[in-house]
PDB file of C-alpha atoms in Angstrom:
ATOM      1  CA  MET K   1     127.715  12.784  56.728  1.00 59.00           C
ATOM      2  CA  SER K   2     127.269   9.870  59.120  1.00 65.00           C
ATOM      3  CA  ALA K   3     127.248  10.502  62.808  1.00 63.00           C
ATOM      4  CA  PRO K   4     130.459   8.542  63.599  1.00 65.00           C
ATOM      5  CA  ILE K   5     132.346  10.451  60.904  1.00 68.00           C
ATOM      6  CA  ARG K   6     130.878  13.768  62.106  1.00 67.00           C
ATOM      7  CA  ARG K   7     131.862  12.930  65.719  1.00 66.00           C
ATOM      8  CA  ARG K   8     135.404  12.045  64.695  1.00 66.00           C
ATOM      9  CA  ARG K   9     135.649  15.234  62.648  1.00 68.00           C
ATOM     10  CA  ILE K  10     134.460  17.388  65.532  1.00 67.00           C
ATOM     11  CA  THR K  11     136.816  15.650  67.923  1.00 64.00           C
ATOM     12  CA  LEU K  12     139.771  16.195  65.556  1.00 59.00           C
ATOM     13  CA  ILE K  13     138.904  19.874  65.065  1.00 61.00           C
ATOM     14  CA  LEU K  14     138.628  20.394  68.833  1.00 55.00           C
ATOM     15  CA  ALA K  15     141.846  18.492  69.517  1.00 57.00           C
ATOM     16  CA  ALA K  16     143.723  20.565  66.899  1.00 57.00           C
ATOM     17  CA  ALA K  17     142.363  23.739  68.400  1.00 54.00           C
ATOM     18  CA  ALA K  18     143.422  22.582  71.868  1.00 53.00           C
ATOM     19  CA  LEU K  19     146.954  21.953  70.645  1.00 53.00           C
ATOM     20  CA  ALA K  20     147.241  25.202  68.704  1.00 53.00           C
ATOM     21  CA  LEU K  21     145.911  27.608  71.292  1.00 47.00           C
ATOM     22  CA  PRO K  22     148.647  27.181  73.941  1.00 48.00           C
ATOM     23  CA  LEU K  23     151.240  27.904  71.266  1.00 47.00           C
ATOM     24  CA  THR K  24     149.663  31.191  70.234  1.00 46.00           C
ATOM     25  CA  ALA K  25     148.241  32.760  73.392  1.00 47.00           C
ATOM     26  CA  GLY K  26     148.385  32.996  77.166  1.00 49.00           C
ATOM     27  CA  CYS K  27     146.790  31.244  80.132  1.00 57.00           C
ATOM     28  CA  GLY K  28     143.205  32.187  79.194  1.00 61.00           C
ATOM     29  CA  ALA K  29     143.646  30.371  75.886  1.00 62.00           C
ATOM     30  CA  LEU K  30     145.112  27.380  77.663  1.00 67.00           C
ATOM     31  CA  ASP K  31     142.018  27.236  79.936  1.00 67.00           C
ATOM     32  CA  LYS K  32     139.822  27.473  76.845  1.00 62.00           C
ATOM     33  CA  ALA K  33     141.783  24.739  75.128  1.00 71.00           C
ATOM     34  CA  MET K  34     141.380  22.461  78.138  1.00 72.00           C
ATOM     35  CA  ASP K  35     137.672  23.214  78.286  1.00 68.00           C
ATOM     36  CA  CYS K  36     137.391  22.307  74.602  1.00 71.00           C
ATOM     37  CA  VAL K  37     139.202  19.030  75.041  1.00 70.00           C
ATOM     38  CA  ALA K  38     136.886  18.077  77.878  1.00 70.00           C
ATOM     39  CA  ALA K  39     133.866  19.103  75.797  1.00 68.00           C
ATOM     40  CA  ALA K  40     135.126  17.094  72.809  1.00 69.00           C
ATOM     41  CA  ASP K  41     135.508  13.939  74.947  1.00 70.00           C
ATOM     42  CA  ALA K  42     132.095  14.385  76.507  1.00 70.00           C
ATOM     43  CA  ILE K  43     130.425  15.128  73.206  1.00 73.00           C
ATOM     44  CA  ALA K  44     131.950  12.085  71.506  1.00 71.00           C
ATOM     45  CA  THR K  45     130.787   9.855  74.310  1.00 75.00           C
ATOM     46  CA  SER K  46     127.356  11.473  74.506  1.00 74.00           C
ATOM     47  CA  VAL K  47     126.697  11.225  70.796  1.00 74.00           C
ATOM     48  CA  SER K  48     127.813   7.619  70.783  1.00 77.00           C
ATOM     49  CA  ASN K  49     125.609   6.791  73.746  1.00 75.00           C
ATOM     50  CA  LEU K  50     122.677   8.584  72.203  1.00 76.00           C
ATOM     51  CA  GLU K  51     123.070   6.823  68.852  1.00 78.00           C
ATOM     52  CA  GLN K  52     123.232   3.501  70.717  1.00 77.00           C
ATOM     53  CA  ALA K  53     120.135   4.326  72.723  1.00 77.00           C
ATOM     54  CA  VAL K  54     118.153   5.395  69.643  1.00 81.00           C
ATOM     55  CA  SER K  55     119.207   2.357  67.642  1.00 82.00           C
ATOM     56  CA  ASN K  56     118.064   0.025  70.403  1.00 77.00           C
ATOM     57  CA  ILE K  57     114.910   1.855  71.426  1.00 78.00           C
ATOM     58  CA  GLY K  58     112.581  -0.630  69.780  1.00 79.00           C
ATOM     59  CA  ASP K  59     114.224  -3.554  71.578  1.00 80.00           C
ATOM     60  CA  ASN K  60     114.568  -1.976  74.979  1.00 78.00           C
ATOM     61  CA  PRO K  61     113.189   1.502  75.667  1.00 73.00           C
ATOM     62  CA  LEU K  62     114.522   1.401  79.216  1.00 79.00           C
ATOM     63  CA  LYS K  63     118.089   1.232  77.857  1.00 75.00           C
ATOM     64  CA  ALA K  64     117.425   4.403  75.916  1.00 77.00           C
ATOM     65  CA  ASP K  65     116.274   6.139  79.070  1.00 80.00           C
ATOM     66  CA  GLU K  66     119.326   4.936  81.014  1.00 79.00           C
ATOM     67  CA  ALA K  67     121.663   6.123  78.221  1.00 76.00           C
ATOM     68  CA  LEU K  68     119.957   9.590  78.233  1.00 79.00           C
ATOM     69  CA  ASP K  69     120.349   9.706  82.035  1.00 81.00           C
ATOM     70  CA  ASP K  70     124.047   8.961  81.654  1.00 77.00           C
ATOM     71  CA  ILE K  71     124.394  11.668  79.051  1.00 74.00           C
ATOM     72  CA  ASP K  72     122.652  14.199  81.339  1.00 79.00           C
ATOM     73  CA  ALA K  73     125.049  13.316  84.154  1.00 77.00           C
ATOM     74  CA  GLU K  74     128.013  13.714  81.825  1.00 73.00           C
ATOM     75  CA  LEU K  75     126.784  17.116  80.678  1.00 75.00           C
ATOM     76  CA  ASP K  76     126.152  18.238  84.298  1.00 77.00           C
ATOM     77  CA  SER K  77     129.702  17.309  85.138  1.00 71.00           C
ATOM     78  CA  LEU K  78     131.061  19.137  82.099  1.00 68.00           C
ATOM     79  CA  LYS K  79     129.101  22.293  83.059  1.00 72.00           C
ATOM     80  CA  ASP K  80     130.845  22.242  86.396  1.00 71.00           C
ATOM     81  CA  LYS K  81     134.277  21.984  84.749  1.00 66.00           C
ATOM     82  CA  THR K  82     134.097  24.914  82.295  1.00 69.00           C
ATOM     83  CA  ASP K  83     134.217  28.581  83.042  1.00 74.00           C
ATOM     84  CA  ASN K  84     134.040  29.705  79.374  1.00 76.00           C
ATOM     85  CA  ALA K  85     130.660  31.382  78.850  1.00 85.00           C
ATOM     86  CA  ASP K  86     130.347  30.548  75.149  1.00 83.00           C
ATOM     87  CA  LEU K  87     131.324  26.926  75.710  1.00 78.00           C
ATOM     88  CA  SER K  88     128.936  26.694  78.633  1.00 83.00           C
ATOM     89  CA  LYS K  89     126.146  27.947  76.376  1.00 87.00           C
ATOM     90  CA  ALA K  90     126.939  25.363  73.703  1.00 83.00           C
ATOM     91  CA  VAL K  91     127.058  22.603  76.324  1.00 82.00           C
ATOM     92  CA  GLY K  92     123.663  23.865  77.530  1.00 87.00           C
ATOM     93  CA  ASP K  93     122.339  23.687  74.011  1.00 89.00           C
ATOM     94  CA  LEU K  94     123.620  20.122  73.779  1.00 84.00           C
ATOM     95  CA  GLY K  95     121.658  19.385  76.963  1.00 87.00           C
ATOM     96  CA  LYS K  96     118.534  20.904  75.462  1.00 92.00           C
ATOM     97  CA  GLY K  97     119.027  18.649  72.453  1.00 89.00           C
ATOM     98  CA  VAL K  98     119.191  15.637  74.750  1.00 86.00           C
ATOM     99  CA  ASP K  99     116.027  16.821  76.489  1.00 91.00           C
ATOM    100  CA  SER K 100     114.301  17.186  73.134  1.00 92.00           C
ATOM    101  CA  VAL K 101     115.278  13.582  72.192  1.00 88.00           C
ATOM    102  CA  ARG K 102     114.074  12.368  75.553  1.00 87.00           C
ATOM    103  CA  THR K 103     110.685  14.018  75.068  1.00 92.00           C
ATOM    104  CA  ALA K 104     110.354  12.630  71.542  1.00 91.00           C
ATOM    105  CA  ILE K 105     111.116   9.103  72.805  1.00 86.00           C
ATOM    106  CA  GLU K 106     108.644   9.492  75.668  1.00 88.00           C
ATOM    107  CA  ASN K 107     106.059  10.458  73.012  1.00 92.00           C
ATOM    108  CA  GLY K 108     106.690   7.226  71.134  1.00 88.00           C
ATOM    109  CA  ASP K 109     109.067   8.548  68.426  1.00 88.00           C
ATOM    110  CA  GLU K 110     111.466   5.727  67.525  1.00 85.00           C
ATOM    111  CA  THR K 111     113.476   8.017  65.234  1.00 88.00           C
ATOM    112  CA  PRO K 112     113.939  11.281  67.146  1.00 88.00           C
ATOM    113  CA  ASP K 113     115.599  14.244  65.472  1.00 88.00           C
ATOM    114  CA  LEU K 114     119.267  14.345  66.420  1.00 80.00           C
ATOM    115  CA  ALA K 115     119.875  17.666  64.634  1.00 84.00           C
ATOM    116  CA  PRO K 116     119.948  19.712  67.862  1.00 88.00           C
ATOM    117  CA  ILE K 117     122.780  17.494  69.079  1.00 80.00           C
ATOM    118  CA  SER K 118     124.672  17.962  65.815  1.00 77.00           C
ATOM    119  CA  ASP K 119     124.064  21.736  65.866  1.00 82.00           C
ATOM    120  CA  ALA K 120     125.429  22.067  69.416  1.00 83.00           C
ATOM    121  CA  ALA K 121     128.470  19.971  68.556  1.00 75.00           C
ATOM    122  CA  ALA K 122     129.119  22.190  65.480  1.00 75.00           C
ATOM    123  CA  GLU K 123     128.806  25.316  67.707  1.00 79.00           C
ATOM    124  CA  ILE K 124     131.367  23.918  70.113  1.00 73.00           C
ATOM    125  CA  GLY K 125     133.643  23.342  67.122  1.00 70.00           C
ATOM    126  CA  ASN K 126     133.200  26.991  66.060  1.00 74.00           C
ATOM    127  CA  ILE K 127     133.970  28.244  69.545  1.00 74.00           C
ATOM    128  CA  CYS K 128     137.082  26.141  69.919  1.00 67.00           C
ATOM    129  CA  THR K 129     138.562  26.769  66.444  1.00 64.00           C
ATOM    130  CA  PRO K 130     141.249  29.491  66.552  1.00 58.00           C
TER     131      PRO K 130
END
């Protein structure tokens, strides 16, 4: 499955979960739904930025580094906005995936493994699905 399709699928799953949870549970579920929506937005943006950075790495490695810095800042902001422990862990795993890609790029890999990013996004989908 291509990354854009996977990203849209994850975003749709998270959005559906965010809409369903307030109808079926109390305030804690509403908080979780809001955390999931914020995570879905950040993940979609992060994955898109990462794909852009990786696709342009041969042309301009500095752009890839800037994109990764932006993703790190986005993830730091998201960590500050969520109080759900499972979601925080998945966001942390996504950050580790970004770090892994950064290290691979610094070591000259022009096609770094994006699987840790996909795995973390899937985990967030599992956490947010009712």
